[in-house]
Amino acid sequence: MTRLIDPPLEKLSMIMSEMGNMATDCISLAVDSYLKGENTTNKVYELSCAMRNKYFEVEDIIFEMLLKYQPVADDFRFIRSSTEISYTFSRLGRYAYDITQVRDLFGDISECKNTALEEISEKVKHIIKEAVLSFAELDVRKAVKIQEDEDFIDRIYRERLPELIASNNIKCALAEALLLRYLERIGDHAMFMSDAINYIVTGKHKPSEKRIASHTKNNNV
């Protein structure tokens, strides 16, 4: 039987899915603007603004649901987490736009070596896609894997910064340090999303392996 709250919940899920796809595209375009020398600033800016507008739309839907209905615990966890995740999506758009501004600021950086950036950017694009899928499917296993991937990003970030400090090419070092910082922050946001997904599914933040396994087993029955 369809509940009164179900249609707005479905609309909320649809908007969140749209935001997730936009965030994935935004990050990919931004990284390409730096690594491939493509001018994606306008596209990224438009996507970033669109995600910001959708964030406000999510807020309006959630406010209406809380006023009109009395969400049960499962619904409330989804609603609350949607607020947090939609804001995270909007922040990803902002970081993506900041990345495009680095190339505009520094000009031609074709001389710079980007091995570490290429490695970390591929991992960042991967975990954003996994975070979007994890939310769409409410898959706690994917959420846990995101946290492991974020540790990899942090490690590369920590290892690379001392090398940049010792570099004689100030222009390349500064540009890469900015990119690494933005990508590291994007990874942090992906991990925050994974924690929110765990909360939706299990009712706990960062639940134990036993609790996750129990939930997965029940879903497979």
PDB file of C-alpha atoms in Angstrom:
ATOM      1  CA  MET A   1       0.000   0.000   0.000  1.00  0.00           C
ATOM      2  CA  THR A   2       1.360   3.381  -1.019  1.00  0.00           C
ATOM      3  CA  ARG A   3       1.854   5.788   1.870  1.00  0.00           C
ATOM      4  CA  LEU A   4       1.325   9.540   1.605  1.00  0.00           C
ATOM      5  CA  ILE A   5       5.041  10.093   2.167  1.00  0.00           C
ATOM      6  CA  ASP A   6       6.126   7.726  -0.634  1.00  0.00           C
ATOM      7  CA  PRO A   7       5.714  10.101  -3.645  1.00  0.00           C
ATOM      8  CA  PRO A   8       7.856  12.880  -2.111  1.00  0.00           C
ATOM      9  CA  LEU A   9      10.395  10.262  -1.010  1.00  0.00           C
ATOM     10  CA  GLU A  10      10.595   8.991  -4.598  1.00  0.00           C
ATOM     11  CA  LYS A  11      11.016  12.556  -5.856  1.00  0.00           C
ATOM     12  CA  LEU A  12      13.769  13.114  -3.302  1.00  0.00           C
ATOM     13  CA  SER A  13      15.545   9.928  -4.413  1.00  0.00           C
ATOM     14  CA  MET A  14      15.325  11.016  -8.050  1.00  0.00           C
ATOM     15  CA  ILE A  15      16.835  14.427  -7.340  1.00  0.00           C
ATOM     16  CA  MET A  16      19.619  12.881  -5.266  1.00  0.00           C
ATOM     17  CA  SER A  17      20.399  10.503  -8.132  1.00  0.00           C
ATOM     18  CA  GLU A  18      20.563  13.444 -10.545  1.00  0.00           C
ATOM     19  CA  MET A  19      22.908  15.288  -8.201  1.00  0.00           C
ATOM     20  CA  GLY A  20      25.131  12.228  -7.942  1.00  0.00           C
ATOM     21  CA  ASN A  21      25.461  11.955 -11.716  1.00  0.00           C
ATOM     22  CA  MET A  22      26.158  15.669 -11.985  1.00  0.00           C
ATOM     23  CA  ALA A  23      28.841  15.440  -9.288  1.00  0.00           C
ATOM     24  CA  THR A  24      30.537  12.572 -11.119  1.00  0.00           C
ATOM     25  CA  ASP A  25      30.565  14.515 -14.398  1.00  0.00           C
ATOM     26  CA  CYS A  26      31.730  17.675 -12.653  1.00  0.00           C
ATOM     27  CA  ILE A  27      34.747  16.035 -11.027  1.00  0.00           C
ATOM     28  CA  SER A  28      35.760  14.271 -14.249  1.00  0.00           C
ATOM     29  CA  LEU A  29      35.540  17.489 -16.272  1.00  0.00           C
ATOM     30  CA  ALA A  30      37.527  19.414 -13.675  1.00  0.00           C
ATOM     31  CA  VAL A  31      40.345  16.864 -13.535  1.00  0.00           C
ATOM     32  CA  ASP A  32      40.507  16.751 -17.338  1.00  0.00           C
ATOM     33  CA  SER A  33      40.810  20.541 -17.416  1.00  0.00           C
ATOM     34  CA  TYR A  34      44.113  20.228 -15.587  1.00  0.00           C
ATOM     35  CA  LEU A  35      45.601  16.947 -16.770  1.00  0.00           C
ATOM     36  CA  LYS A  36      44.519  17.154 -20.419  1.00  0.00           C
ATOM     37  CA  GLY A  37      44.623  20.899 -20.891  1.00  0.00           C
ATOM     38  CA  GLU A  38      40.940  21.102 -21.772  1.00  0.00           C
ATOM     39  CA  ASN A  39      38.931  24.246 -21.035  1.00  0.00           C
ATOM     40  CA  THR A  40      35.984  22.962 -19.006  1.00  0.00           C
ATOM     41  CA  THR A  41      35.540  25.969 -16.720  1.00  0.00           C
ATOM     42  CA  ASN A  42      32.146  27.043 -18.063  1.00  0.00           C
ATOM     43  CA  LYS A  43      30.722  23.524 -18.077  1.00  0.00           C
ATOM     44  CA  VAL A  44      31.913  22.864 -14.534  1.00  0.00           C
ATOM     45  CA  TYR A  45      30.561  26.208 -13.348  1.00  0.00           C
ATOM     46  CA  GLU A  46      27.141  25.481 -14.857  1.00  0.00           C
ATOM     47  CA  LEU A  47      27.040  22.036 -13.238  1.00  0.00           C
ATOM     48  CA  SER A  48      28.179  23.462  -9.918  1.00  0.00           C
ATOM     49  CA  CYS A  49      25.408  26.081  -9.981  1.00  0.00           C
ATOM     50  CA  ALA A  50      22.844  23.462 -11.003  1.00  0.00           C
ATOM     51  CA  MET A  51      23.838  21.238  -8.083  1.00  0.00           C
ATOM     52  CA  ARG A  52      23.574  24.178  -5.717  1.00  0.00           C
ATOM     53  CA  ASN A  53      20.040  24.849  -6.955  1.00  0.00           C
ATOM     54  CA  LYS A  54      19.108  21.201  -6.502  1.00  0.00           C
ATOM     55  CA  TYR A  55      20.445  21.334  -2.965  1.00  0.00           C
ATOM     56  CA  PHE A  56      17.913  24.067  -2.198  1.00  0.00           C
ATOM     57  CA  GLU A  57      15.225  21.980  -3.894  1.00  0.00           C
ATOM     58  CA  VAL A  58      16.098  19.036  -1.638  1.00  0.00           C
ATOM     59  CA  GLU A  59      15.853  21.283   1.403  1.00  0.00           C
ATOM     60  CA  ASP A  60      12.370  22.438   0.355  1.00  0.00           C
ATOM     61  CA  ILE A  61      11.131  18.871  -0.202  1.00  0.00           C
ATOM     62  CA  ILE A  62      12.505  17.706   3.131  1.00  0.00           C
ATOM     63  CA  PHE A  63      11.004  20.656   4.994  1.00  0.00           C
ATOM     64  CA  GLU A  64       7.619  19.893   3.440  1.00  0.00           C
ATOM     65  CA  MET A  65       7.830  16.209   4.363  1.00  0.00           C
ATOM     66  CA  LEU A  66       8.710  16.963   7.959  1.00  0.00           C
ATOM     67  CA  LEU A  67       5.802  19.380   8.234  1.00  0.00           C
ATOM     68  CA  LYS A  68       3.152  17.241   6.536  1.00  0.00           C
ATOM     69  CA  TYR A  69       4.099  13.702   7.555  1.00  0.00           C
ATOM     70  CA  GLN A  70       5.495  11.810  10.505  1.00  0.00           C
ATOM     71  CA  PRO A  71       8.409   9.831   9.081  1.00  0.00           C
ATOM     72  CA  VAL A  72       9.168   6.486  10.706  1.00  0.00           C
ATOM     73  CA  ALA A  73      12.753   5.794  11.766  1.00  0.00           C
ATOM     74  CA  ASP A  74      13.943   4.375   8.415  1.00  0.00           C
ATOM     75  CA  ASP A  75      12.398   7.236   6.453  1.00  0.00           C
ATOM     76  CA  PHE A  76      13.754   9.821   8.857  1.00  0.00           C
ATOM     77  CA  ARG A  77      17.319   8.484   8.556  1.00  0.00           C
ATOM     78  CA  PHE A  78      17.054   8.677   4.773  1.00  0.00           C
ATOM     79  CA  ILE A  79      15.594  12.194   4.889  1.00  0.00           C
ATOM     80  CA  ARG A  80      18.170  13.485   7.349  1.00  0.00           C
ATOM     81  CA  SER A  81      21.072  11.944   5.439  1.00  0.00           C
ATOM     82  CA  SER A  82      19.742  13.280   2.126  1.00  0.00           C
ATOM     83  CA  THR A  83      20.137  16.784   3.512  1.00  0.00           C
ATOM     84  CA  GLU A  84      23.758  16.110   4.401  1.00  0.00           C
ATOM     85  CA  ILE A  85      24.606  14.267   1.182  1.00  0.00           C
ATOM     86  CA  SER A  86      22.960  16.854  -1.074  1.00  0.00           C
ATOM     87  CA  TYR A  87      25.092  19.517   0.604  1.00  0.00           C
ATOM     88  CA  THR A  88      28.139  17.323   0.028  1.00  0.00           C
ATOM     89  CA  PHE A  89      27.260  17.117  -3.668  1.00  0.00           C
ATOM     90  CA  SER A  90      27.072  20.908  -3.824  1.00  0.00           C
ATOM     91  CA  ARG A  91      30.516  21.148  -2.185  1.00  0.00           C
ATOM     92  CA  LEU A  92      31.954  18.721  -4.721  1.00  0.00           C
ATOM     93  CA  GLY A  93      30.751  21.074  -7.430  1.00  0.00           C
ATOM     94  CA  ARG A  94      32.558  23.940  -5.767  1.00  0.00           C
ATOM     95  CA  TYR A  95      35.801  21.993  -5.443  1.00  0.00           C
ATOM     96  CA  ALA A  96      35.534  20.953  -9.081  1.00  0.00           C
ATOM     97  CA  TYR A  97      35.192  24.585 -10.119  1.00  0.00           C
ATOM     98  CA  ASP A  98      38.199  25.506  -7.936  1.00  0.00           C
ATOM     99  CA  ILE A  99      40.234  22.872  -9.779  1.00  0.00           C
ATOM    100  CA  THR A 100      39.428  24.453 -13.148  1.00  0.00           C
ATOM    101  CA  GLN A 101      40.564  27.800 -11.772  1.00  0.00           C
ATOM    102  CA  VAL A 102      44.049  26.460 -11.031  1.00  0.00           C
ATOM    103  CA  ARG A 103      44.890  26.090 -14.698  1.00  0.00           C
ATOM    104  CA  ASP A 104      43.372  29.478 -15.478  1.00  0.00           C
ATOM    105  CA  LEU A 105      45.526  31.000 -12.732  1.00  0.00           C
ATOM    106  CA  PHE A 106      48.836  29.296 -13.543  1.00  0.00           C
ATOM    107  CA  GLY A 107      48.541  29.255 -17.334  1.00  0.00           C
ATOM    108  CA  ASP A 108      50.520  26.711 -19.345  1.00  0.00           C
ATOM    109  CA  ILE A 109      51.667  23.903 -17.058  1.00  0.00           C
ATOM    110  CA  SER A 110      52.517  21.318 -19.714  1.00  0.00           C
ATOM    111  CA  GLU A 111      56.061  21.163 -18.309  1.00  0.00           C
ATOM    112  CA  CYS A 112      54.783  19.804 -14.987  1.00  0.00           C
ATOM    113  CA  LYS A 113      54.972  16.114 -14.182  1.00  0.00           C
ATOM    114  CA  ASN A 114      51.573  14.828 -13.081  1.00  0.00           C
ATOM    115  CA  THR A 115      52.194  11.173 -12.217  1.00  0.00           C
ATOM    116  CA  ALA A 116      50.925  11.481  -8.632  1.00  0.00           C
ATOM    117  CA  LEU A 117      47.988  13.634  -9.738  1.00  0.00           C
ATOM    118  CA  GLU A 118      46.956  11.113 -12.370  1.00  0.00           C
ATOM    119  CA  GLU A 119      47.064   8.316  -9.805  1.00  0.00           C
ATOM    120  CA  ILE A 120      45.085  10.163  -7.147  1.00  0.00           C
ATOM    121  CA  SER A 121      42.579  11.672  -9.608  1.00  0.00           C
ATOM    122  CA  GLU A 122      41.646   8.244 -10.963  1.00  0.00           C
ATOM    123  CA  LYS A 123      41.064   7.024  -7.419  1.00  0.00           C
ATOM    124  CA  VAL A 124      38.982  10.119  -6.604  1.00  0.00           C
ATOM    125  CA  LYS A 125      36.797   9.693  -9.699  1.00  0.00           C
ATOM    126  CA  HIS A 126      36.341   6.038  -8.775  1.00  0.00           C
ATOM    127  CA  ILE A 127      35.257   6.643  -5.192  1.00  0.00           C
ATOM    128  CA  ILE A 128      32.816   9.385  -6.214  1.00  0.00           C
ATOM    129  CA  LYS A 129      31.167   6.942  -8.619  1.00  0.00           C
ATOM    130  CA  GLU A 130      31.120   4.292  -5.894  1.00  0.00           C
ATOM    131  CA  ALA A 131      29.650   6.747  -3.400  1.00  0.00           C
ATOM    132  CA  VAL A 132      26.854   7.629  -5.829  1.00  0.00           C
ATOM    133  CA  LEU A 133      26.145   3.926  -6.454  1.00  0.00           C
ATOM    134  CA  SER A 134      26.320   3.152  -2.759  1.00  0.00           C
ATOM    135  CA  PHE A 135      23.681   5.771  -2.042  1.00  0.00           C
ATOM    136  CA  ALA A 136      21.464   4.686  -4.946  1.00  0.00           C
ATOM    137  CA  GLU A 137      21.620   1.046  -3.857  1.00  0.00           C
ATOM    138  CA  LEU A 138      22.053   1.695  -0.106  1.00  0.00           C
ATOM    139  CA  ASP A 139      24.952  -0.745  -0.260  1.00  0.00           C
ATOM    140  CA  VAL A 140      26.962  -0.672   2.964  1.00  0.00           C
ATOM    141  CA  ARG A 141      29.683  -2.882   1.508  1.00  0.00           C
ATOM    142  CA  LYS A 142      30.475  -0.252  -1.119  1.00  0.00           C
ATOM    143  CA  ALA A 143      30.397   2.373   1.609  1.00  0.00           C
ATOM    144  CA  VAL A 144      33.047   0.524   3.635  1.00  0.00           C
ATOM    145  CA  LYS A 145      35.266   0.106   0.534  1.00  0.00           C
ATOM    146  CA  ILE A 146      35.092   3.869  -0.034  1.00  0.00           C
ATOM    147  CA  GLN A 147      36.674   4.403   3.362  1.00  0.00           C
ATOM    148  CA  GLU A 148      39.545   2.098   2.387  1.00  0.00           C
ATOM    149  CA  ASP A 149      40.082   3.967  -0.897  1.00  0.00           C
ATOM    150  CA  GLU A 150      40.091   7.292   0.938  1.00  0.00           C
ATOM    151  CA  ASP A 151      42.988   6.041   3.069  1.00  0.00           C
ATOM    152  CA  PHE A 152      44.920   5.485  -0.181  1.00  0.00           C
ATOM    153  CA  ILE A 153      44.243   9.080  -1.262  1.00  0.00           C
ATOM    154  CA  ASP A 154      45.430  10.409   2.086  1.00  0.00           C
ATOM    155  CA  ARG A 155      48.621   8.364   1.852  1.00  0.00           C
ATOM    156  CA  ILE A 156      49.515   9.692  -1.608  1.00  0.00           C
ATOM    157  CA  TYR A 157      48.740  13.224  -0.424  1.00  0.00           C
ATOM    158  CA  ARG A 158      51.019  12.921   2.603  1.00  0.00           C
ATOM    159  CA  GLU A 159      53.843  11.327   0.604  1.00  0.00           C
ATOM    160  CA  ARG A 160      53.766  13.840  -2.230  1.00  0.00           C
ATOM    161  CA  LEU A 161      53.673  17.114  -0.255  1.00  0.00           C
ATOM    162  CA  PRO A 162      57.271  16.859   1.133  1.00  0.00           C
ATOM    163  CA  GLU A 163      58.512  16.199  -2.406  1.00  0.00           C
ATOM    164  CA  LEU A 164      56.744  19.330  -3.649  1.00  0.00           C
ATOM    165  CA  ILE A 165      58.219  21.408  -0.820  1.00  0.00           C
ATOM    166  CA  ALA A 166      61.704  20.331  -1.925  1.00  0.00           C
ATOM    167  CA  SER A 167      60.970  21.031  -5.611  1.00  0.00           C
ATOM    168  CA  ASN A 168      62.859  23.741  -7.500  1.00  0.00           C
ATOM    169  CA  ASN A 169      59.930  24.353  -9.846  1.00  0.00           C
ATOM    170  CA  ILE A 170      57.755  26.609  -7.713  1.00  0.00           C
ATOM    171  CA  LYS A 171      55.027  27.025 -10.326  1.00  0.00           C
ATOM    172  CA  CYS A 172      54.481  23.292 -10.800  1.00  0.00           C
ATOM    173  CA  ALA A 173      54.792  22.591  -7.075  1.00  0.00           C
ATOM    174  CA  LEU A 174      52.179  25.180  -6.133  1.00  0.00           C
ATOM    175  CA  ALA A 175      49.761  24.081  -8.846  1.00  0.00           C
ATOM    176  CA  GLU A 176      50.059  20.412  -7.906  1.00  0.00           C
ATOM    177  CA  ALA A 177      49.777  21.148  -4.182  1.00  0.00           C
ATOM    178  CA  LEU A 178      46.490  22.979  -4.802  1.00  0.00           C
ATOM    179  CA  LEU A 179      45.150  20.134  -6.935  1.00  0.00           C
ATOM    180  CA  LEU A 180      46.173  17.525  -4.394  1.00  0.00           C
ATOM    181  CA  ARG A 181      44.473  19.471  -1.617  1.00  0.00           C
ATOM    182  CA  TYR A 182      41.221  19.791  -3.547  1.00  0.00           C
ATOM    183  CA  LEU A 183      41.264  16.103  -4.487  1.00  0.00           C
ATOM    184  CA  GLU A 184      42.023  15.107  -0.904  1.00  0.00           C
ATOM    185  CA  ARG A 185      39.060  17.162   0.296  1.00  0.00           C
ATOM    186  CA  ILE A 186      36.828  15.544  -2.325  1.00  0.00           C
ATOM    187  CA  GLY A 187      37.943  12.171  -0.981  1.00  0.00           C
ATOM    188  CA  ASP A 188      37.034  13.299   2.544  1.00  0.00           C
ATOM    189  CA  HIS A 189      33.542  14.222   1.352  1.00  0.00           C
ATOM    190  CA  ALA A 190      33.147  10.818  -0.294  1.00  0.00           C
ATOM    191  CA  MET A 191      34.046   9.176   3.021  1.00  0.00           C
ATOM    192  CA  PHE A 192      31.495  11.383   4.793  1.00  0.00           C
ATOM    193  CA  MET A 193      28.899  10.137   2.312  1.00  0.00           C
ATOM    194  CA  SER A 194      29.822   6.541   3.057  1.00  0.00           C
ATOM    195  CA  ASP A 195      29.304   7.186   6.755  1.00  0.00           C
ATOM    196  CA  ALA A 196      25.888   8.727   6.032  1.00  0.00           C
ATOM    197  CA  ILE A 197      24.936   5.679   3.959  1.00  0.00           C
ATOM    198  CA  ASN A 198      25.935   3.394   6.816  1.00  0.00           C
ATOM    199  CA  TYR A 199      23.672   5.439   9.066  1.00  0.00           C
ATOM    200  CA  ILE A 200      20.705   5.150   6.678  1.00  0.00           C
ATOM    201  CA  VAL A 201      21.040   1.379   6.416  1.00  0.00           C
ATOM    202  CA  THR A 202      22.117   0.314   9.898  1.00  0.00           C
ATOM    203  CA  GLY A 203      21.150   3.227  12.125  1.00  0.00           C
ATOM    204  CA  LYS A 204      24.767   3.511  13.242  1.00  0.00           C
ATOM    205  CA  HIS A 205      27.715   5.587  12.102  1.00  0.00           C
ATOM    206  CA  LYS A 206      30.650   3.393  11.081  1.00  0.00           C
ATOM    207  CA  PRO A 207      28.984   0.149  12.194  1.00  0.00           C
ATOM    208  CA  SER A 208      30.938  -2.960  13.069  1.00  0.00           C
ATOM    209  CA  GLU A 209      31.740  -5.629  10.491  1.00  0.00           C
ATOM    210  CA  LYS A 210      29.365  -7.979  12.354  1.00  0.00           C
ATOM    211  CA  ARG A 211      26.479  -5.527  11.999  1.00  0.00           C
ATOM    212  CA  ILE A 212      27.201  -4.946   8.304  1.00  0.00           C
ATOM    213  CA  ALA A 213      27.455  -8.703   7.645  1.00  0.00           C
ATOM    214  CA  SER A 214      24.154  -9.250   9.447  1.00  0.00           C
ATOM    215  CA  HIS A 215      22.421  -6.614   7.332  1.00  0.00           C
ATOM    216  CA  THR A 216      23.889  -8.000   4.098  1.00  0.00           C
ATOM    217  CA  LYS A 217      22.753 -11.534   5.002  1.00  0.00           C
ATOM    218  CA  ASN A 218      19.215 -10.340   5.691  1.00  0.00           C
ATOM    219  CA  ASN A 219      19.076  -8.521   2.382  1.00  0.00           C
ATOM    220  CA  ASN A 220      20.141 -11.633   0.511  1.00  0.00           C
ATOM    221  CA  VAL A 221      17.416 -13.828   2.008  1.00  0.00           C
TER     222      VAL A 221
END
